[in-house]
PDB file of C-alpha atoms in Angstrom:
ATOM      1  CA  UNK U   1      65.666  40.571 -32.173  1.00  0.00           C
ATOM      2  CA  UNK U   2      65.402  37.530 -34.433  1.00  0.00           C
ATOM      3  CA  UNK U   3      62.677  37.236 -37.102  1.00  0.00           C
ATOM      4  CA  UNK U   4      61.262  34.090 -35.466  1.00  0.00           C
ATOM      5  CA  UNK U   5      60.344  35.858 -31.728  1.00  0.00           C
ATOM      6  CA  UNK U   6      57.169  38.151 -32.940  1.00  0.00           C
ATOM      7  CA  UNK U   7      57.289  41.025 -30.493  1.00  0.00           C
ATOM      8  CA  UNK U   8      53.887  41.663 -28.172  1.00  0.00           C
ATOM      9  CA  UNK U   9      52.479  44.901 -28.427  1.00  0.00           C
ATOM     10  CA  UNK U  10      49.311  46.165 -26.588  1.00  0.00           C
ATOM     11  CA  UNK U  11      47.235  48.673 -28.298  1.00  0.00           C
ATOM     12  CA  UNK U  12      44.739  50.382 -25.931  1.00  0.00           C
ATOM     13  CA  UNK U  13      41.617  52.193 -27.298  1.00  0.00           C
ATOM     14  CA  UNK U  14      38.695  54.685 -26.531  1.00  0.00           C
ATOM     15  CA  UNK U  15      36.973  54.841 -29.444  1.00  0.00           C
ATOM     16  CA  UNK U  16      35.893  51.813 -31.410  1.00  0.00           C
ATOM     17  CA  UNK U  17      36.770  53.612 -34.750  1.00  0.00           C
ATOM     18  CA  UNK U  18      40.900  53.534 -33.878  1.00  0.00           C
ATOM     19  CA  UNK U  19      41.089  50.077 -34.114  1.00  0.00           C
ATOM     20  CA  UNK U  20      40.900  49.348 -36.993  1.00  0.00           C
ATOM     21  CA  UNK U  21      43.368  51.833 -38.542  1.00  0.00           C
ATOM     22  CA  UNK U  22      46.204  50.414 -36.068  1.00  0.00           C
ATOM     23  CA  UNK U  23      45.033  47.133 -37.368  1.00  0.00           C
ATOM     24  CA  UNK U  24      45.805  48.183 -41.065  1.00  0.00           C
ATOM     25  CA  UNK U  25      49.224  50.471 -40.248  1.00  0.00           C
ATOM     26  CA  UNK U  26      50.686  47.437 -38.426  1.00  0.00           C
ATOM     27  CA  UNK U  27      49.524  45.138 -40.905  1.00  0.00           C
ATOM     28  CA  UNK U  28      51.877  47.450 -43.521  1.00  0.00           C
ATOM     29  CA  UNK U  29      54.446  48.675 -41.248  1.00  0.00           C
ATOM     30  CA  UNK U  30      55.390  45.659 -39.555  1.00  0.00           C
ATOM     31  CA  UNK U  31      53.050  42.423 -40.260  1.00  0.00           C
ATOM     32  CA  UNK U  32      55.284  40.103 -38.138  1.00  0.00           C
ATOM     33  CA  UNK U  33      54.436  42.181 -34.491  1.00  0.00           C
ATOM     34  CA  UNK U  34      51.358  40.256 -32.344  1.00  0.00           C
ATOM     35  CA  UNK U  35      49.437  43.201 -31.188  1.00  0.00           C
ATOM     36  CA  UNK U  36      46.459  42.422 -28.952  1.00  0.00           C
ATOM     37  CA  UNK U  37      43.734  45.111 -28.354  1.00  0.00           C
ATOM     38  CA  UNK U  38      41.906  46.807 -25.139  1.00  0.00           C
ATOM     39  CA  UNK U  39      38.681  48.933 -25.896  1.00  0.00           C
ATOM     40  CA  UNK U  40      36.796  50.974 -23.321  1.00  0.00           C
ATOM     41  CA  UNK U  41      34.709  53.281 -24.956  1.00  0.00           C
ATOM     42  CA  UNK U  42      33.414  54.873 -21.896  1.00  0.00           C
ATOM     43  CA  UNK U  43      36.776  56.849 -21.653  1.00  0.00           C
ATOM     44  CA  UNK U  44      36.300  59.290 -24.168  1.00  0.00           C
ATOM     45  CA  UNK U  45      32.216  59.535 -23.349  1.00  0.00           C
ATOM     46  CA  UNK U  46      33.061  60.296 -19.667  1.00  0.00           C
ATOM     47  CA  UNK U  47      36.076  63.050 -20.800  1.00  0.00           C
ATOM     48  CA  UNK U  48      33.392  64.470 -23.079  1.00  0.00           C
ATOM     49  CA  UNK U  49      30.740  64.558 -20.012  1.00  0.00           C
ATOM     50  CA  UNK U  50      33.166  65.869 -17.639  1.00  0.00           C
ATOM     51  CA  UNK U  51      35.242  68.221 -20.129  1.00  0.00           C
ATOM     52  CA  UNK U  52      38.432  67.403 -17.971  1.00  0.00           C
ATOM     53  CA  UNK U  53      40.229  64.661 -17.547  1.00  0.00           C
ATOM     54  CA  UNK U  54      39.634  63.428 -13.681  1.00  0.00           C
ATOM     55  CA  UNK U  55      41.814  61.587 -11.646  1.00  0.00           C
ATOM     56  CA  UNK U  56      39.825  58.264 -11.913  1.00  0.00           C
ATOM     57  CA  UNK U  57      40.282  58.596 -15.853  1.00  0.00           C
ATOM     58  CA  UNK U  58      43.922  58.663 -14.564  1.00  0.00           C
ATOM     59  CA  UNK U  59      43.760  55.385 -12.340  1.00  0.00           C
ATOM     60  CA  UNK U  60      41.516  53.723 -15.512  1.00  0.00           C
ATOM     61  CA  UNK U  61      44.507  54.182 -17.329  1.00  0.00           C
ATOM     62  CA  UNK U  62      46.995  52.646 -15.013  1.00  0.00           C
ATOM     63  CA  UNK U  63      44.804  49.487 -14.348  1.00  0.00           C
ATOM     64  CA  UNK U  64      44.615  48.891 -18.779  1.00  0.00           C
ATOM     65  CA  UNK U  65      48.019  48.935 -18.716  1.00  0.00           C
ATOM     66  CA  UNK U  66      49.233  47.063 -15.657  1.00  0.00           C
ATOM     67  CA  UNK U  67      46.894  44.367 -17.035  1.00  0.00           C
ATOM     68  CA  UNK U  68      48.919  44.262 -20.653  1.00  0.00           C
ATOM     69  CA  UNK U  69      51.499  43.317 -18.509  1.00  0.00           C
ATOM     70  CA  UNK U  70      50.533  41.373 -16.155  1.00  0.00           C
ATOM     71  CA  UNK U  71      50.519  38.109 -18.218  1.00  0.00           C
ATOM     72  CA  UNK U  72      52.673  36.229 -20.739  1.00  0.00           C
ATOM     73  CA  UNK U  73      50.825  34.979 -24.013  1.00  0.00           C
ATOM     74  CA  UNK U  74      51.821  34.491 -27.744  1.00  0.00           C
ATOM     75  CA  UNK U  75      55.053  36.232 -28.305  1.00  0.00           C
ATOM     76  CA  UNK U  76      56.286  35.938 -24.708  1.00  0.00           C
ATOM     77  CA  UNK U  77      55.276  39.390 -22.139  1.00  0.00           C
ATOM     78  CA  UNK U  78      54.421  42.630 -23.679  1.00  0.00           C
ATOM     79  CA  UNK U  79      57.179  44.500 -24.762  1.00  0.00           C
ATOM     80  CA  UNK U  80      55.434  48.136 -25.343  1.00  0.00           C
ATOM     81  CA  UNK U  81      52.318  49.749 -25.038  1.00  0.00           C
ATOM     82  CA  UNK U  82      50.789  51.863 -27.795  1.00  0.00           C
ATOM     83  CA  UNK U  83      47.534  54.516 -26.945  1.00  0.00           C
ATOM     84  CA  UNK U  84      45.702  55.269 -29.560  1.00  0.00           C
ATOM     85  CA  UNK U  85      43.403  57.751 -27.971  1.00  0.00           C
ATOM     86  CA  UNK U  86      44.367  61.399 -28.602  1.00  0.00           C
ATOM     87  CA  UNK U  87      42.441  63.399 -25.815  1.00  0.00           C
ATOM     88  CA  UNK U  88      44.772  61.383 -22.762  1.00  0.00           C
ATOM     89  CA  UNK U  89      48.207  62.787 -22.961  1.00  0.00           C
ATOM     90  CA  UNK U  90      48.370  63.883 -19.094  1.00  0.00           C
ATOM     91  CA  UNK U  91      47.012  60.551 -18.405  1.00  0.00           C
ATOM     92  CA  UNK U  92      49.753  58.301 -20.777  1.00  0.00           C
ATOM     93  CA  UNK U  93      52.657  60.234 -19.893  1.00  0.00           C
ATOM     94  CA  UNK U  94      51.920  59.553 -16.455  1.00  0.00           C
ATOM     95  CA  UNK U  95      52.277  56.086 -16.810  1.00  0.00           C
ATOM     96  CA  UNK U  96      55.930  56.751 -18.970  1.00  0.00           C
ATOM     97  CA  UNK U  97      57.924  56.000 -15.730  1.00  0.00           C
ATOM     98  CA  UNK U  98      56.102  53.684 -13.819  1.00  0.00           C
ATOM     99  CA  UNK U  99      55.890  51.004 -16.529  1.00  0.00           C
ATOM    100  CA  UNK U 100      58.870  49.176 -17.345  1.00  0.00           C
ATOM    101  CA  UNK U 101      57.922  48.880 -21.012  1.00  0.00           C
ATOM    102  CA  UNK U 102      58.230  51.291 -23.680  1.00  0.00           C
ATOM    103  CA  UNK U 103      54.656  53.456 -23.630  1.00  0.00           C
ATOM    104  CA  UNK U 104      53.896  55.817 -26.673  1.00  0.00           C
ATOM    105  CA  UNK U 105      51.187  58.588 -26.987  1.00  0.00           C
ATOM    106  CA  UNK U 106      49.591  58.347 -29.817  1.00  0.00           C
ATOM    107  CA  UNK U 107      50.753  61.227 -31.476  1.00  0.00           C
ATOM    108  CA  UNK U 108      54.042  61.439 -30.159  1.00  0.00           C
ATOM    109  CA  UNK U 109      55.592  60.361 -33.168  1.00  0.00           C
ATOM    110  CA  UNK U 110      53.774  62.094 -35.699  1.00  0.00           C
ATOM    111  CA  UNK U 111      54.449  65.231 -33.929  1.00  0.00           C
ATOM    112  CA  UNK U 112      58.312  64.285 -33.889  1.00  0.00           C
ATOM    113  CA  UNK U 113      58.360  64.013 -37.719  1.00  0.00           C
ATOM    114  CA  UNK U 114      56.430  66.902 -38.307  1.00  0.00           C
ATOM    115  CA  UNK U 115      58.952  68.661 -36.510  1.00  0.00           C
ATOM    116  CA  UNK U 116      61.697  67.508 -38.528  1.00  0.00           C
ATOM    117  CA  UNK U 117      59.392  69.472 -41.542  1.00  0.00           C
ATOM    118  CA  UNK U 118      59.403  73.069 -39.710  1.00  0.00           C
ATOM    119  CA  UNK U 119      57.928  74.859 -36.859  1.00  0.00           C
ATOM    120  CA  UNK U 120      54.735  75.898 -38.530  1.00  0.00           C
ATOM    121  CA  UNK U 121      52.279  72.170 -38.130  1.00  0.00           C
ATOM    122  CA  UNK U 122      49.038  72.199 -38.926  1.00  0.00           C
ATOM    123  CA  UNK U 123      46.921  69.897 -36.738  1.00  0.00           C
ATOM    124  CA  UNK U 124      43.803  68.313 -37.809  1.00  0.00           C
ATOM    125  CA  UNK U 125      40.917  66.518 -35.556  1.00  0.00           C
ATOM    126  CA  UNK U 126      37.445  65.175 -35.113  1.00  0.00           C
ATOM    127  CA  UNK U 127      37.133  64.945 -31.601  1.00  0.00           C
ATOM    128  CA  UNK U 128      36.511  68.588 -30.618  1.00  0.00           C
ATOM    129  CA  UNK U 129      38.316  67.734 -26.893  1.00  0.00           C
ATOM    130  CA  UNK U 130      41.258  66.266 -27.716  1.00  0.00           C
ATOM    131  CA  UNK U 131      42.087  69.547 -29.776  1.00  0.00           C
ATOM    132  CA  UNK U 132      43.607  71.642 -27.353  1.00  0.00           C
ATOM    133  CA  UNK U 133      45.227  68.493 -25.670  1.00  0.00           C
ATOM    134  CA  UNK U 134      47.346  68.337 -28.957  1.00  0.00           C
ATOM    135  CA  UNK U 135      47.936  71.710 -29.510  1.00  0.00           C
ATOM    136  CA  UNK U 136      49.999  72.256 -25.815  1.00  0.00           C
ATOM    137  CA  UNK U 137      51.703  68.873 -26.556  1.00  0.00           C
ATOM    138  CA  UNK U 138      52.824  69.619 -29.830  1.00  0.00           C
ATOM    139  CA  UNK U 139      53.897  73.170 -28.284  1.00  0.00           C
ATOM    140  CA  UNK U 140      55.999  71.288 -25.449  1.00  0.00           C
ATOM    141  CA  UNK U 141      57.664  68.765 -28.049  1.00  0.00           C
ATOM    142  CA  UNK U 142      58.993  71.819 -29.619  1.00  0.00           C
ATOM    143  CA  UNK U 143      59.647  74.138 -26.579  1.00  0.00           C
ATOM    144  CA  UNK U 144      61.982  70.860 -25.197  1.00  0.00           C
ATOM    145  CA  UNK U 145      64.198  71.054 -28.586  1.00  0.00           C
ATOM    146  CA  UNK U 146      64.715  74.743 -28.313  1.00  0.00           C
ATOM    147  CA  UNK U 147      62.208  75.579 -30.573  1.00  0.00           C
ATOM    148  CA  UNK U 148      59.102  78.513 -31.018  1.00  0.00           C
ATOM    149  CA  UNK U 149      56.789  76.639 -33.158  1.00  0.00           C
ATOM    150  CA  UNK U 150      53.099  77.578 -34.237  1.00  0.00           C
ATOM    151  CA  UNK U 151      50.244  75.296 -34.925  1.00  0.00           C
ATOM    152  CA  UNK U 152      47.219  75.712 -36.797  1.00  0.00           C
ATOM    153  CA  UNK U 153      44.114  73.656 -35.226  1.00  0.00           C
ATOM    154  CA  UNK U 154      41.790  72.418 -37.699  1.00  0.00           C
ATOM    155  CA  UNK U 155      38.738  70.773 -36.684  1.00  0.00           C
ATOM    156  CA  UNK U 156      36.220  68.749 -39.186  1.00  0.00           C
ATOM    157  CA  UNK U 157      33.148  69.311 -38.212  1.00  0.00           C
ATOM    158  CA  UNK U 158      30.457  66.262 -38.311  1.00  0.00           C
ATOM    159  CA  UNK U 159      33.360  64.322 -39.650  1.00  0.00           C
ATOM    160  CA  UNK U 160      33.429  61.404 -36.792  1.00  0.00           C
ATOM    161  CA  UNK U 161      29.595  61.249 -36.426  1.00  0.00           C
ATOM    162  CA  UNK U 162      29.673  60.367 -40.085  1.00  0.00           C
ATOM    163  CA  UNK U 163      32.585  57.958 -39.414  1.00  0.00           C
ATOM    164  CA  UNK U 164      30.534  56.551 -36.477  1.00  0.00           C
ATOM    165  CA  UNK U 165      27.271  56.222 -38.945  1.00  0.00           C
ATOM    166  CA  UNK U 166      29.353  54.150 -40.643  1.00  0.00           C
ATOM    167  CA  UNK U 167      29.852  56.725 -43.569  1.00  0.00           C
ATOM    168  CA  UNK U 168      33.408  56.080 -44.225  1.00  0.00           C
ATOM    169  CA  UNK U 169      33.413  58.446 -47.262  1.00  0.00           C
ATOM    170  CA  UNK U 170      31.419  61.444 -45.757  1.00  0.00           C
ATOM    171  CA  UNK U 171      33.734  61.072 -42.995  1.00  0.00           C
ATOM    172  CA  UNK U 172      37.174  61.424 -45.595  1.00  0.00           C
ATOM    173  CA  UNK U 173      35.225  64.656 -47.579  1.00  0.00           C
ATOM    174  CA  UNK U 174      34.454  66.504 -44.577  1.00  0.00           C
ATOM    175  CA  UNK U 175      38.213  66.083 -43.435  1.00  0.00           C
ATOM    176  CA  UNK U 176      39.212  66.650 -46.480  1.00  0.00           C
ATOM    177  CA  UNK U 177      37.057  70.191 -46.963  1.00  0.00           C
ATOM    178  CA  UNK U 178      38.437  71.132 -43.668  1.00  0.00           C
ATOM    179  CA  UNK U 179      41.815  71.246 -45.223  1.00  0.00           C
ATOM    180  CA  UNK U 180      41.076  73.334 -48.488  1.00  0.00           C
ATOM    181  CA  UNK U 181      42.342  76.708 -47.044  1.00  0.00           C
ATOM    182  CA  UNK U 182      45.234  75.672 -45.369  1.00  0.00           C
ATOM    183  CA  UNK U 183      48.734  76.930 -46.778  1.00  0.00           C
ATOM    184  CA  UNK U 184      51.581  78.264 -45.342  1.00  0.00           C
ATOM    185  CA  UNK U 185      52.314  75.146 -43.076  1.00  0.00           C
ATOM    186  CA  UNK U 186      55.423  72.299 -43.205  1.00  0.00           C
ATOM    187  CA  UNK U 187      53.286  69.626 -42.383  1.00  0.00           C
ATOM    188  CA  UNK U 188      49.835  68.691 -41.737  1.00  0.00           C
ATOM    189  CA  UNK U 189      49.145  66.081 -38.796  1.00  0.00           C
ATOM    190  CA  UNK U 190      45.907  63.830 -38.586  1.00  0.00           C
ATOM    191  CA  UNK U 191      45.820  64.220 -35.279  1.00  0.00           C
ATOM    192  CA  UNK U 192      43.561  60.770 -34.564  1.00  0.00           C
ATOM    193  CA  UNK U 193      44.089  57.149 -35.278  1.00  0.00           C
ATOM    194  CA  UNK U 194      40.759  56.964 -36.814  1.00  0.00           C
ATOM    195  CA  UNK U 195      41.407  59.891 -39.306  1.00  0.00           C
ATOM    196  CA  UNK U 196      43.912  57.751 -41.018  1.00  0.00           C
ATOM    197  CA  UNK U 197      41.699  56.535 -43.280  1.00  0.00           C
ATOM    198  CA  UNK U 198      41.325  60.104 -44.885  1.00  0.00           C
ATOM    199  CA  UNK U 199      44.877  60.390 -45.663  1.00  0.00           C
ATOM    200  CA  UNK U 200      44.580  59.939 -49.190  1.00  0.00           C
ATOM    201  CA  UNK U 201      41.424  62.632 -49.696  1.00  0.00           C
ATOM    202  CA  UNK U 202      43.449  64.936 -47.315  1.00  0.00           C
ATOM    203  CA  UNK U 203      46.866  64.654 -49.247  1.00  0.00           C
ATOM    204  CA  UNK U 204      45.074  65.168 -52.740  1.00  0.00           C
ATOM    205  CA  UNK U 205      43.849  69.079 -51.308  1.00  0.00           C
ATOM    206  CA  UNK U 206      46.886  70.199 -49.742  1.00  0.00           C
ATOM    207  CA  UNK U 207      50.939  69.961 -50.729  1.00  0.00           C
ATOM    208  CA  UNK U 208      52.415  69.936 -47.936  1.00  0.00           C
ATOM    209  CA  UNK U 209      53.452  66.148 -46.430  1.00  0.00           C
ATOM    210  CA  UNK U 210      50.701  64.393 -44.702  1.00  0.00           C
ATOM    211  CA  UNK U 211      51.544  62.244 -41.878  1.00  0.00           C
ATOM    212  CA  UNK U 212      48.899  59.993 -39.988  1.00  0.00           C
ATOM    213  CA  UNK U 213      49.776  59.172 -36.201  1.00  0.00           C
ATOM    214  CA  UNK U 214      49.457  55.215 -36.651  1.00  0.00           C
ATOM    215  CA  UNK U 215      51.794  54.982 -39.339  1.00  0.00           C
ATOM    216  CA  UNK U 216      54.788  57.121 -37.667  1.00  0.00           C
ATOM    217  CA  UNK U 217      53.763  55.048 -34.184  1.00  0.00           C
ATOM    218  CA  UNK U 218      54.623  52.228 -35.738  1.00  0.00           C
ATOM    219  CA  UNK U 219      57.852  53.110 -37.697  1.00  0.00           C
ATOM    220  CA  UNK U 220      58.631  54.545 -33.804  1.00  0.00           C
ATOM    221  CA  UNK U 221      58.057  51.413 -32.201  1.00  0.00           C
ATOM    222  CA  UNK U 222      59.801  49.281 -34.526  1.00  0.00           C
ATOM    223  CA  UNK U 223      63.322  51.323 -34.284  1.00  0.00           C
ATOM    224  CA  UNK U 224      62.552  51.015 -31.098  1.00  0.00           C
ATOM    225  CA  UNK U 225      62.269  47.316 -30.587  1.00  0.00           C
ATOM    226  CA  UNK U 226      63.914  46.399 -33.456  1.00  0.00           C
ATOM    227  CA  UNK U 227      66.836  48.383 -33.897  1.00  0.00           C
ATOM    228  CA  UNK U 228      68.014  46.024 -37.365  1.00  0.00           C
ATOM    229  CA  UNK U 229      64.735  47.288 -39.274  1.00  0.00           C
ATOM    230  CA  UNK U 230      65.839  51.058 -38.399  1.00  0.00           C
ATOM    231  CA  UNK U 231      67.804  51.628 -41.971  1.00  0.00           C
ATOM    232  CA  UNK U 232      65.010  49.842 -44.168  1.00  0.00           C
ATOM    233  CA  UNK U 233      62.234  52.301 -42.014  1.00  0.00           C
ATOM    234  CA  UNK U 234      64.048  55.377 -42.665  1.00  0.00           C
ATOM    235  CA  UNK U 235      64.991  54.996 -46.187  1.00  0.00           C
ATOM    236  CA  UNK U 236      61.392  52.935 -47.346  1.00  0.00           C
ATOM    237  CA  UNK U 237      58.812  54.374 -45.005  1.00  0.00           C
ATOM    238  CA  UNK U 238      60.054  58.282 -44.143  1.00  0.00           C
ATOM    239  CA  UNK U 239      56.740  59.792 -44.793  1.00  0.00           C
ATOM    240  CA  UNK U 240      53.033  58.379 -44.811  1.00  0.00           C
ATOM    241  CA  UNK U 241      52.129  60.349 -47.909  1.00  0.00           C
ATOM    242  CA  UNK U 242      53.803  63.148 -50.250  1.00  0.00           C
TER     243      UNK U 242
END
């Protein structure tokens, strides 16, 4: 794809504090894309409420999406849909062959490069509901290459309601404190868009390679889309942090 045709990419959201981090990885993993955002916040209150996800989360889903697509705009018609929101696997993969667009989870990459670390991942969250969500889809990646994996589920406690507060820094400590007794791993995964932003505190307390889900979703999508940049992503942009 030529440098002058921007590609359109939809980024849908449940929390407000994901958007922002897929702002910034796509602003340093590929600045020429036009991404354009959809936010209902209700999704991840209602999962919460109903601690399952219900089949009208399902059809919520499939009407975000189908309106992505259903108009052209700046850079033409949407070429791929990106979730950011961890706790909806079920829900995204379900719309995988009904959409004629490329559709990523938003961990679905990440969990592919930490598998190219070992089988042993840790996984860490904020969102106590999406944990287990993660867990059995990280399980499957591995299970569909062959593969008996383990993963170690780390939750930080009080770490998005300080995020939400608006306490950026609490939020990166108490992620960060979460991670102090973790060894033995390959890889640690930050299992949410919005814990991106403690990649740096998490990466200074452990030594194993830290990967954040918007950054490998991006260098995904882009290989994808734009199969020139593939050699300059895997030589220049391999891991988020060592």
């Amino acid at each position: 794809m030529a440098c002058s045709e921007p590609v359109r990419i939809a980024l849908i959201h449940a929390l407000e504090e994901s958007v922002l981090p897929a702002r910034q990885a796509f602003a340093e993993g590929w600045p020429e894309a036009f991404c354009f955002d959809l936010l209902d916040t209700s999704l991840a209150i209602d999962l919460a409420h109903a601690g399952q996800l219900e089949p009208s989360m399902m059809t919520r889903f499939e009407t975000l999406a189908r309106y992505c697509l259903a108009h052209d705009g700046r850079a033409g018609k949407t070429q791929a849909i990106l979730f950011t929101c961890s706790a909806f696997g079920p829900a995204i993969d379900a719309l995988k062959a009904s959409l004629p667009v490329p559709v990523l989870r938003p961990n679905e990459a990440a969990f592919a490069e930490a598998l190219e670390h070992g089988d042993r991942i840790a996984l860490l969250v904020t969102y106590g509901p999406s944990l287990d969500a993660l867990r059995n889809e990280l399980l499957a990646m591995g299970h569909a290459l062959g593969r008996t994996i383990s993963v170690v589920p780390i939750l930080a406690e009080g770490a998005l309601a300080a995020l939400k507060a608006g306490d950026a820094e609490r939020h990166d400590q108490l992620a960060a404190q979460a991670c102090l007794e973790l060894a033995g791993v390959d890889a640690l995964v930050l299992g949410q868009f919005s814990l991106a932003h403690a990649a740096t505190a998490v990466q200074a307390v452990v030594s194993v390679p830290v990967l954040t889900t918007p950054g490998c979703a991006i260098r995904s999508l882009r290989a994808l889309l734009e199969p020139s940049a593939a050699d300059s992503i895997q030589t220049g942009l391999r891991h988020d942090l060592r």
